N, CA, C and O atoms as a DFTB+ gen file, in Angstrom:
468 C
 N C O
     1  1      86.492     -19.015     -83.548
     2  2      86.473     -19.022     -82.104
     3  2      86.133     -17.623     -81.589
     4  3      86.721     -16.630     -82.017
     5  1      85.180     -17.564     -80.669
     6  2      84.784     -16.309     -80.066
     7  2      85.700     -16.018     -78.881
     8  3      85.943     -16.886     -78.042
     9  1      86.200     -14.801     -78.824
    10  2      87.045     -14.377     -77.718
    11  2      86.671     -12.978     -77.270
    12  3      86.420     -12.093     -78.088
    13  1      86.637     -12.791     -75.961
    14  2      86.515     -11.483     -75.342
    15  2      87.730     -11.323     -74.444
    16  3      87.891     -12.070     -73.480
    17  1      88.578     -10.363     -74.749
    18  2      89.843     -10.197     -74.054
    19  2      89.862      -8.852     -73.351
    20  3      89.870      -7.803     -73.995
    21  1      89.870      -8.890     -72.018
    22  2      89.881      -7.672     -71.216
    23  2      91.305      -7.203     -70.941
    24  3      92.249      -7.993     -70.936
    25  1      91.435      -5.910     -70.714
    26  2      92.694      -5.325     -70.289
    27  2      92.400      -4.055     -69.497
    28  3      91.299      -3.510     -69.570
    29  1      93.381      -3.593     -68.749
    30  2      93.267      -2.330     -68.038
    31  2      93.055      -2.432     -66.546
    32  3      93.058      -1.411     -65.859
    33  1      92.870      -3.632     -66.021
    34  2      92.699      -3.784     -64.593
    35  2      94.003      -3.544     -63.854
    36  3      95.072      -3.464     -64.459
    37  1      93.896      -3.432     -62.536
    38  2      95.074      -3.220     -61.724
    39  2      94.740      -2.628     -60.383
    40  3      93.593      -2.664     -59.937
    41  1      95.756      -2.080     -59.739
    42  2      95.643      -1.483     -58.414
    43  2      95.587       0.030     -58.530
    44  3      96.398       0.637     -59.229
    45  1      94.630       0.636     -57.844
    46  2      94.476       2.080     -57.858
    47  2      94.064       2.555     -56.471
    48  3      93.421       1.821     -55.720
    49  1      94.438       3.783     -56.135
    50  2      94.053       4.364     -54.857
    51  2      92.614       4.868     -54.899
    52  3      92.106       5.200     -55.970
    53  1      91.951       4.928     -53.738
    54  2      90.608       5.526     -53.712
    55  2      90.616       6.916     -54.334
    56  3      91.519       7.717     -54.091
    57  1      89.593       7.186     -55.143
    58  2      89.511       8.442     -55.861
    59  2      90.187       8.431     -57.213
    60  3      90.041       9.378     -57.986
    61  1      90.921       7.381     -57.511
    62  2      91.621       7.278     -58.773
    63  2      90.743       6.762     -59.891
    64  3      89.542       6.555     -59.718
    65  1      91.368       6.555     -61.051
    66  2      90.647       6.153     -62.251
    67  2      91.335       4.991     -62.946
    68  3      92.552       4.826     -62.859
    69  1      90.541       4.197     -63.632
    70  2      91.017       3.142     -64.514
    71  2      90.102       3.084     -65.725
    72  3      88.925       3.432     -65.642
    73  1      90.644       2.645     -66.839
    74  2      89.825       2.368     -68.010
    75  2      90.021       0.928     -68.429
    76  3      91.127       0.514     -68.778
    77  1      88.935       0.163     -68.393
    78  2      88.955      -1.212     -68.844
    79  2      88.587      -1.275     -70.324
    80  3      87.750      -0.509     -70.801
    81  1      89.220      -2.190     -71.035
    82  2      88.917      -2.422     -72.434
    83  2      88.596      -3.896     -72.646
    84  3      89.143      -4.764     -71.966
    85  1      87.716      -4.168     -73.581
    86  2      87.373      -5.538     -73.956
    87  2      87.329      -5.611     -75.465
    88  3      86.474      -4.996     -76.101
    89  1      88.252      -6.365     -76.036
    90  2      88.324      -6.549     -77.475
    91  2      87.674      -7.875     -77.848
    92  3      88.053      -8.928     -77.335
    93  1      86.704      -7.817     -78.736
    94  2      85.957      -9.000     -79.147
    95  2      86.389      -9.462     -80.528
    96  3      86.747      -8.656     -81.387
    97  1      86.348     -10.768     -80.725
    98  2      86.595     -11.348     -82.034
    99  2      85.677     -12.545     -82.223
   100  3      85.237     -13.159     -81.250
   101  1      85.389     -12.873     -83.470
   102  2      84.556     -14.026     -83.768
   103  2      83.060     -13.773     -83.716
   104  3      82.275     -14.709     -83.865
   105  1      82.646     -12.528     -83.509
   106  2      81.230     -12.172     -83.501
   107  2      81.004     -10.949     -84.379
   108  3      81.935     -10.198     -84.669
   109  1      79.763     -10.759     -84.795
   110  2      79.396      -9.519     -85.471
   111  2      79.156      -8.507     -84.367
   112  3      78.044      -8.378     -83.855
   113  1      80.200      -7.799     -84.013
   114  2      80.223      -6.986     -82.809
   115  2      79.094      -5.960     -82.774
   116  3      78.493      -5.737     -81.723
   117  1      78.805      -5.345     -83.898
   118  2      77.877      -4.214     -83.931
   119  2      76.447      -4.575     -83.533
   120  3      75.680      -3.683     -83.169
   121  1      76.066      -5.842     -83.590
   122  2      74.696      -6.234     -83.254
   123  2      74.562      -6.762     -81.824
   124  3      73.455      -7.069     -81.382
   125  1      75.667      -6.870     -81.103
   126  2      75.645      -7.398     -79.745
   127  2      75.492      -6.298     -78.711
   128  3      76.055      -5.212     -78.844
   129  1      74.721      -6.600     -77.681
   130  2      74.741      -5.787     -76.481
   131  2      75.972      -6.175     -75.669
   132  3      76.196      -7.354     -75.395
   133  1      76.760      -5.190     -75.289
   134  2      77.981      -5.419     -74.530
   135  2      77.788      -4.935     -73.101
   136  3      77.128      -3.924     -72.857
   137  1      78.369      -5.663     -72.170
   138  2      78.216      -5.291     -70.776
   139  2      79.453      -5.569     -69.960
   140  3      80.331      -6.337     -70.354
   141  1      79.501      -4.923     -68.810
   142  2      80.509      -5.186     -67.800
   143  2      79.809      -5.640     -66.528
   144  3      78.870      -4.998     -66.056
   145  1      80.276      -6.749     -65.983
   146  2      79.801      -7.288     -64.722
   147  2      80.968      -7.373     -63.758
   148  3      82.127      -7.354     -64.172
   149  1      80.665      -7.465     -62.481
   150  2      81.731      -7.634     -61.502
   151  2      81.284      -8.581     -60.400
   152  3      80.094      -8.729     -60.122
   153  1      82.273      -9.218     -59.779
   154  2      82.011     -10.138     -58.688
   155  2      83.087      -9.973     -57.626
   156  3      84.274     -10.165     -57.888
   157  1      82.655      -9.617     -56.428
   158  2      83.539      -9.510     -55.285
   159  2      83.466     -10.804     -54.485
   160  3      82.473     -11.526     -54.575
   161  1      84.505     -11.110     -53.701
   162  2      84.494     -12.340     -52.903
   163  2      83.265     -12.426     -52.009
   164  3      82.933     -11.472     -51.305
   165  1      82.594     -13.573     -52.039
   166  2      81.424     -13.792     -51.208
   167  2      80.155     -13.132     -51.700
   168  3      79.132     -13.186     -51.018
   169  1      80.194     -12.508     -52.868
   170  2      79.026     -11.826     -53.389
   171  2      78.631     -12.384     -54.750
   172  3      79.425     -13.039     -55.426
   173  1      77.388     -12.113     -55.138
   174  2      76.898     -12.511     -56.448
   175  2      77.473     -11.610     -57.535
   176  3      77.802     -10.449     -57.289
   177  1      77.588     -12.160     -58.731
   178  2      77.986     -11.348     -59.861
   179  2      76.866     -10.349     -60.182
   180  3      75.690     -10.711     -60.218
   181  1      77.246      -9.103     -60.411
   182  2      76.268      -8.065     -60.650
   183  2      76.592      -7.280     -61.910
   184  3      77.752      -7.132     -62.294
   185  1      75.545      -6.784     -62.537
   186  2      75.710      -5.926     -63.697
   187  2      76.237      -4.569     -63.259
   188  3      75.712      -3.960     -62.327
   189  1      77.274      -4.102     -63.934
   190  2      77.819      -2.775     -63.703
   191  2      77.277      -1.790     -64.727
   192  3      76.782      -0.722     -64.366
   193  1      77.368      -2.143     -65.990
   194  2      76.909      -1.278     -67.070
   195  2      76.732      -2.101     -68.328
   196  3      77.384      -3.131     -68.501
   197  1      75.850      -1.652     -69.209
   198  2      75.699      -2.284     -70.508
   199  2      75.378      -1.244     -71.557
   200  3      74.889      -0.156     -71.250
   201  1      75.660      -1.591     -72.798
   202  2      75.404      -0.703     -73.919
   203  2      74.927      -1.554     -75.091
   204  3      75.581      -2.529     -75.463
   205  1      73.789      -1.185     -75.669
   206  2      73.238      -1.989     -76.746
   207  2      73.748      -1.528     -78.105
   208  3      74.586      -0.632     -78.201
   209  1      73.224      -2.161     -79.154
   210  2      73.731      -1.880     -80.492
   211  2      73.416      -0.468     -80.974
   212  3      74.047       0.025     -81.908
   213  1      72.447       0.181     -80.342
   214  2      72.115       1.563     -80.674
   215  2      72.876       2.582     -79.832
   216  3      72.774       3.786     -80.068
   217  1      73.637       2.101     -78.853
   218  2      74.358       2.995     -77.972
   219  2      73.627       3.358     -76.694
   220  3      74.135       4.150     -75.901
   221  1      72.441       2.794     -76.476
   222  2      71.714       3.044     -75.239
   223  2      72.402       2.341     -74.083
   224  3      72.858       1.207     -74.222
   225  1      72.475       3.012     -72.946
   226  2      73.231       2.500     -71.808
   227  2      72.364       2.325     -70.572
   228  3      71.328       2.972     -70.423
   229  1      72.804       1.445     -69.695
   230  2      72.229       1.254     -68.374
   231  2      73.361       1.061     -67.383
   232  3      74.382       0.449     -67.697
   233  1      73.167       1.594     -66.173
   234  2      74.182       1.516     -65.134
   235  2      73.575       1.055     -63.822
   236  3      72.418       1.347     -63.521
   237  1      74.367       0.332     -63.048
   238  2      73.986       0.065     -61.678
   239  2      73.957       1.378     -60.908
   240  3      74.762       2.273     -61.163
   241  1      73.024       1.490     -59.962
   242  2      72.916       2.722     -59.184
   243  2      74.219       3.069     -58.470
   244  3      74.533       4.245     -58.287
   245  1      74.968       2.062     -58.071
   246  2      76.180       2.280     -57.307
   247  2      77.300       2.944     -58.107
   248  3      78.251       3.463     -57.521
   249  1      77.199       2.934     -59.436
   250  2      78.266       3.494     -60.263
   251  2      77.814       4.676     -61.106
   252  3      78.632       5.276     -61.803
   253  1      76.548       5.023     -61.061
   254  2      76.043       6.145     -61.850
   255  2      76.780       7.428     -61.497
   256  3      76.977       7.749     -60.325
   257  1      77.178       8.145     -62.521
   258  2      77.913       9.383     -62.328
   259  2      79.400       9.204     -62.185
   260  3      80.143      10.184     -62.236
   261  1      79.862       7.972     -62.007
   262  2      81.285       7.696     -61.855
   263  2      81.858       6.873     -63.005
   264  3      82.998       7.087     -63.418
   265  1      81.070       5.934     -63.521
   266  2      81.521       5.048     -64.590
   267  2      80.828       5.411     -65.897
   268  3      79.688       5.876     -65.901
   269  1      81.527       5.195     -67.000
   270  2      80.966       5.419     -68.323
   271  2      81.318       4.251     -69.230
   272  3      82.490       3.909     -69.387
   273  1      80.302       3.642     -69.824
   274  2      80.532       2.580     -70.794
   275  2      80.410       3.162     -72.196
   276  3      79.559       4.015     -72.450
   277  1      81.258       2.703     -73.097
   278  2      81.218       3.157     -74.475
   279  2      81.685       2.028     -75.379
   280  3      82.275       1.051     -74.919
   281  1      81.418       2.171     -76.654
   282  2      81.865       1.162     -77.604
   283  2      82.403       1.819     -78.854
   284  3      81.968       2.905     -79.240
   285  1      83.351       1.152     -79.482
   286  2      83.930       1.596     -80.729
   287  2      83.820       0.421     -81.695
   288  3      84.673      -0.466     -81.715
   289  1      82.759       0.430     -82.489
   290  2      82.462      -0.722     -83.334
   291  2      83.556      -1.009     -84.366
   292  3      83.789      -2.166     -84.715
   293  1      84.218       0.025     -84.850
   294  2      85.271      -0.166     -85.833
   295  2      86.433      -0.964     -85.276
   296  3      87.182      -1.579     -86.034
   297  1      86.595      -0.963     -83.950
   298  2      87.659      -1.714     -83.305
   299  2      87.146      -2.932     -82.542
   300  3      87.922      -3.605     -81.864
   301  1      85.851      -3.222     -82.642
   302  2      85.245      -4.345     -81.916
   303  2      85.586      -4.299     -80.430
   304  3      85.922      -5.319     -79.828
   305  1      85.497      -3.120     -79.853
   306  2      85.949      -2.915     -78.487
   307  2      84.912      -2.149     -77.674
   308  3      84.299      -1.198     -78.158
   309  1      84.729      -2.584     -76.430
   310  2      83.900      -1.870     -75.475
   311  2      84.786      -1.428     -74.315
   312  3      85.714      -2.139     -73.930
   313  1      84.498      -0.257     -73.764
   314  2      85.305       0.329     -72.707
   315  2      84.462       0.582     -71.464
   316  3      83.244       0.743     -71.539
   317  1      85.130       0.614     -70.336
   318  2      84.516       1.060     -69.095
   319  2      85.469       2.039     -68.428
   320  3      86.493       1.643     -67.871
   321  1      85.125       3.317     -68.490
   322  2      85.896       4.343     -67.807
   323  2      85.400       4.440     -66.379
   324  3      84.220       4.704     -66.148
   325  1      86.283       4.233     -65.422
   326  2      85.934       4.214     -64.015
   327  2      86.652       5.356     -63.311
   328  3      87.880       5.363     -63.225
   329  1      85.897       6.311     -62.814
   330  2      86.431       7.454     -62.089
   331  2      85.955       7.425     -60.642
   332  3      84.999       6.728     -60.302
   333  1      86.631       8.186     -59.804
   334  2      86.268       8.299     -58.386
   335  2      86.089       6.927     -57.748
   336  3      85.094       6.670     -57.071
   337  1      87.050       6.064     -57.969
   338  2      86.933       4.688     -57.503
   339  2      86.921       4.608     -55.984
   340  3      87.607       5.365     -55.298
   341  1      86.131       3.679     -55.481
   342  2      85.953       3.450     -54.058
   343  2      86.417       2.043     -53.703
   344  3      86.453       1.169     -54.569
   345  1      86.774       1.812     -52.438
   346  2      87.170       0.453     -52.043
   347  2      86.113      -0.596     -52.370
   348  3      86.460      -1.733     -52.689
   349  1      84.844      -0.245     -52.298
   350  2      83.785      -1.200     -52.596
   351  2      83.687      -1.558     -54.077
   352  3      82.930      -2.457     -54.443
   353  1      84.439      -0.869     -54.933
   354  2      84.507      -1.227     -56.341
   355  2      85.466      -2.385     -56.609
   356  3      85.523      -2.898     -57.727
   357  1      86.206      -2.793     -55.604
   358  2      87.141      -3.904     -55.773
   359  2      86.394      -5.168     -56.142
   360  3      85.482      -5.585     -55.429
   361  1      86.779      -5.788     -57.263
   362  2      86.116      -6.990     -57.754
   363  2      86.846      -7.480     -58.989
   364  3      87.722      -6.800     -59.524
   365  1      86.473      -8.667     -59.430
   366  2      86.857      -9.130     -60.752
   367  2      85.798      -8.637     -61.728
   368  3      84.606      -8.872     -61.534
   369  1      86.235      -7.961     -62.763
   370  2      85.336      -7.392     -63.759
   371  2      85.344      -8.253     -65.011
   372  3      86.402      -8.613     -65.529
   373  1      84.149      -8.577     -65.488
   374  2      83.980      -9.461     -66.632
   375  2      83.297      -8.747     -67.783
   376  3      82.329      -8.012     -67.589
   377  1      83.804      -8.969     -68.967
   378  2      83.182      -8.482     -70.185
   379  2      82.144      -9.493     -70.662
   380  3      82.364     -10.702     -70.591
   381  1      81.016      -8.991     -71.145
   382  2      79.910      -9.835     -71.573
   383  2      79.374      -9.365     -72.913
   384  3      79.269      -8.165     -73.167
   385  1      79.033     -10.327     -73.771
   386  2      78.401     -10.036     -75.052
   387  2      77.129     -10.863     -75.169
   388  3      77.150     -12.073     -74.945
   389  1      76.024     -10.215     -75.517
   390  2      74.737     -10.895     -75.635
   391  2      74.044     -10.535     -76.935
   392  3      73.996      -9.373     -77.337
   393  1      73.509     -11.564     -77.583
   394  2      72.653     -11.384     -78.750
   395  2      71.338     -12.081     -78.420
   396  3      71.218     -13.298     -78.567
   397  1      70.367     -11.316     -77.981
   398  2      69.149     -11.872     -77.407
   399  2      68.267     -12.587     -78.418
   400  3      67.466     -13.436     -78.026
   401  1      68.381     -12.283     -79.673
   402  2      67.530     -12.885     -80.694
   403  2      67.774     -14.383     -80.855
   404  3      66.892     -15.097     -81.329
   405  1      68.948     -14.870     -80.473
   406  2      69.269     -16.293     -80.683
   407  2      68.719     -17.220     -79.592
   408  3      68.011     -18.161     -79.953
   409  1      68.980     -17.040     -78.293
   410  2      69.924     -16.122     -77.646
   411  2      71.337     -16.689     -77.581
   412  3      71.539     -17.902     -77.647
   413  1      72.301     -15.801     -77.452
   414  2      73.700     -16.179     -77.365
   415  2      74.396     -15.279     -76.356
   416  3      74.177     -14.068     -76.345
   417  1      75.230     -15.862     -75.513
   418  2      75.968     -15.118     -74.504
   419  2      77.415     -15.586     -74.464
   420  3      77.691     -16.784     -74.519
   421  1      78.338     -14.631     -74.367
   422  2      79.756     -14.923     -74.226
   423  2      80.328     -14.115     -73.078
   424  3      79.839     -13.035     -72.749
   425  1      81.389     -14.670     -72.468
   426  2      82.052     -14.036     -71.331
   427  2      83.552     -13.962     -71.552
   428  3      84.152     -14.854     -72.152
   429  1      84.145     -12.889     -71.062
   430  2      85.587     -12.794     -70.996
   431  2      86.127     -13.517     -69.783
   432  3      85.370     -14.081     -68.993
   433  1      87.439     -13.497     -69.639
   434  2      88.092     -14.239     -68.562
   435  2      88.096     -13.505     -67.236
   436  3      88.345     -14.111     -66.194
   437  1      87.827     -12.225     -67.260
   438  2      87.823     -11.404     -66.062
   439  2      89.151     -10.710     -65.831
   440  3      90.210     -11.229     -66.183
   441  1      89.081      -9.531     -65.235
   442  2      90.279      -8.786     -64.878
   443  2      90.082      -8.179     -63.489
   444  3      89.012      -7.658     -63.174
   445  1      91.124      -8.254     -62.669
   446  2      91.036      -7.813     -61.282
   447  2      91.197      -6.305     -61.175
   448  3      92.119      -5.720     -61.743
   449  1      90.287      -5.692     -60.439
   450  2      90.393      -4.283     -60.080
   451  2      90.475      -4.201     -58.566
   452  3      89.580      -4.670     -57.863
   453  1      91.540      -3.610     -58.069
   454  2      91.739      -3.447     -56.634
   455  2      91.843      -1.967     -56.309
   456  3      92.639      -1.246     -56.911
   457  1      91.040      -1.519     -55.358
   458  2      91.035      -0.125     -54.920
   459  2      91.439      -0.114     -53.455
   460  3      90.684      -0.563     -52.593
   461  1      92.623       0.398     -53.177
   462  2      93.153       0.338     -51.827
   463  2      94.227       1.396     -51.631
   464  3      94.939       1.762     -52.566
   465  1      94.331       1.881     -50.393
   466  2      95.394       2.796     -50.024
   467  2      96.666       2.052     -49.645
   468  3      97.669       2.679     -49.304
């Protein structure tokens, strides 16, 4: 069974930081592109950041310079370090795993991030 389990969400004040983690099981983690997506109420789900099997990264313009995606293959885990958080970052954040050669896509259950005073 494939599982993507997120952790680290919660409530933070504007300007604060959170680190999200996503632990994967049931896949050959090292060959998957891993990503973080988010969806706010009334909005479409959008890509926040992704990192491929070589470590190459892409970020949404809205988070460049504030968020950092990384992976630790030995632990089958991908991280999203979020700094200088803004109220507009409030959303449910989803972990994503993609293997384009098949293609195959998996999703985590989502974790809530709330940025508020």
